[in-house]
Amino acid sequence: MKKDRKLLTYDKDQQTSLTMQTMQKDQKKIIFRRRRLGIMFAAALIMFSLIGFNLFRNSQHLLTLQASRQEVEKENKKTAKAKKDLKREVDLLNDTEYVEKIARAKYFYSKEGEQVYSIPDLNSSTQTSGNK
């Protein structure tokens, strides 16, 4: 009841051809694996290069945006200061005493019975001639 096992017998030529065939198959598998590994490595290298390039480009863009942001913030501060000064001037122009004072100083208006005398500005001419 034992199964008969057939033994295969090979002669030396058949045995060498079989080992050569298996060696060739193994070599092809190894070459295929190496090529596949090389392709995967090249794909990974290209992917990492693209990612690195994008990171570099984005960091440069971020630096330019930060520089422009600082400029805009400076301009905003100047504009806010100018707005505050203009608002203060508007408030002063609503005051009648201030408007009268400006009208007297710039346009030589006077109240009834007042006399206006124009005195030349002595800022630069006297200081330079006195220092000689």
XYZ file of C-alpha atoms in Angstrom:
132
model
C 0.000 0.000 0.000
C 2.844 2.242 -0.136
C 2.887 4.423 -3.097
C 5.537 3.688 -5.507
C 7.943 6.451 -5.769
C 9.575 6.864 -9.006
C 13.082 7.995 -8.857
C 14.315 10.110 -11.588
C 17.723 9.478 -12.749
C 19.711 12.067 -14.549
C 22.892 11.648 -16.336
C 25.709 14.127 -15.932
C 24.849 16.191 -19.020
C 21.233 16.601 -17.943
C 22.285 17.522 -14.442
C 24.671 20.263 -15.629
C 22.060 21.652 -18.010
C 19.511 21.766 -15.197
C 21.923 23.536 -12.863
C 22.846 25.980 -15.642
C 19.170 26.704 -16.249
C 18.475 27.270 -12.579
C 21.559 29.472 -12.297
C 20.395 31.523 -15.285
C 16.935 31.872 -13.742
C 18.494 32.944 -10.455
C 20.731 35.443 -12.259
C 17.705 36.878 -14.101
C 15.840 37.214 -10.789
C 18.805 38.980 -9.231
C 19.145 41.330 -12.206
C 15.401 42.022 -12.123
C 15.547 42.784 -8.402
C 18.544 45.086 -8.851
C 16.858 46.961 -11.689
C 13.658 47.275 -9.677
C 15.639 48.545 -6.678
C 17.512 51.022 -8.914
C 14.266 52.320 -10.405
C 12.739 52.710 -6.958
C 15.853 54.531 -5.751
C 15.790 56.869 -8.772
C 12.072 57.576 -8.262
C 12.656 58.306 -4.561
C 15.589 60.591 -5.425
C 13.491 62.524 -7.942
C 10.637 62.810 -5.456
C 12.890 64.092 -2.666
C 14.547 66.527 -5.076
C 11.179 67.964 -6.080
C 10.090 68.247 -2.466
C 13.372 69.958 -1.538
C 13.074 72.380 -4.447
C 9.520 73.280 -3.453
C 10.573 73.811 0.174
C 13.403 76.098 -0.907
C 11.154 78.085 -3.238
C 8.454 78.428 -0.556
C 10.988 79.585 2.037
C 12.275 82.262 -0.352
C 8.709 83.368 -1.044
C 8.036 83.505 2.690
C 11.086 85.733 3.225
C 9.917 88.185 0.563
C 6.429 88.231 2.074
C 7.859 88.940 5.527
C 9.938 91.818 4.136
C 6.924 93.315 2.372
C 4.872 92.849 5.552
C 7.403 94.890 7.526
C 7.255 97.647 4.910
C 3.461 97.660 5.008
C 3.481 97.804 8.810
C 5.830 100.810 8.721
C 3.604 102.507 6.173
C 0.570 101.692 8.315
C 2.193 103.333 11.344
C 2.987 106.454 9.308
C -0.552 106.576 7.971
C -2.041 106.087 11.440
C 0.135 108.926 12.766
C -0.880 111.190 9.878
C -4.533 110.306 10.470
C -4.188 111.113 14.160
C -2.550 114.466 13.336
C -5.281 115.326 10.822
C -7.988 114.396 13.293
C -6.384 116.636 15.919
C -6.189 119.457 13.370
C -9.866 118.988 12.478
C -10.762 119.177 16.152
C -8.704 122.369 16.476
C -10.323 123.879 13.389
C -13.709 123.383 15.011
C -12.524 125.683 17.824
C -13.308 129.319 16.908
C -10.487 130.789 19.015
C -7.903 128.665 17.207
C -9.306 129.632 13.781
C -9.144 133.320 14.736
C -5.557 132.927 15.912
C -4.542 131.228 12.620
C -6.343 133.909 10.572
C -4.501 136.673 12.450
C -1.128 134.982 12.068
C -1.335 134.009 8.395
C -3.608 136.597 6.841
C -3.032 139.588 9.144
C -6.664 139.877 10.197
C -7.325 141.979 13.229
C -10.085 142.626 15.678
C -11.849 145.946 15.738
C -9.504 148.591 16.991
C -6.372 146.440 16.683
C -3.360 147.334 14.617
C -1.200 144.624 12.991
C 2.540 145.127 12.607
C 4.528 142.787 10.413
C 7.917 141.881 11.835
C 10.343 140.150 9.470
C 11.522 136.690 10.379
C 14.913 137.024 12.058
C 15.780 133.343 12.300
C 18.593 132.850 9.805
C 19.858 136.339 8.910
C 20.702 137.553 12.462
C 22.234 134.337 13.624
C 24.613 134.054 10.701
C 25.626 137.733 10.717
C 26.162 137.716 14.518
C 28.492 134.719 14.344
C 30.871 136.339 11.846
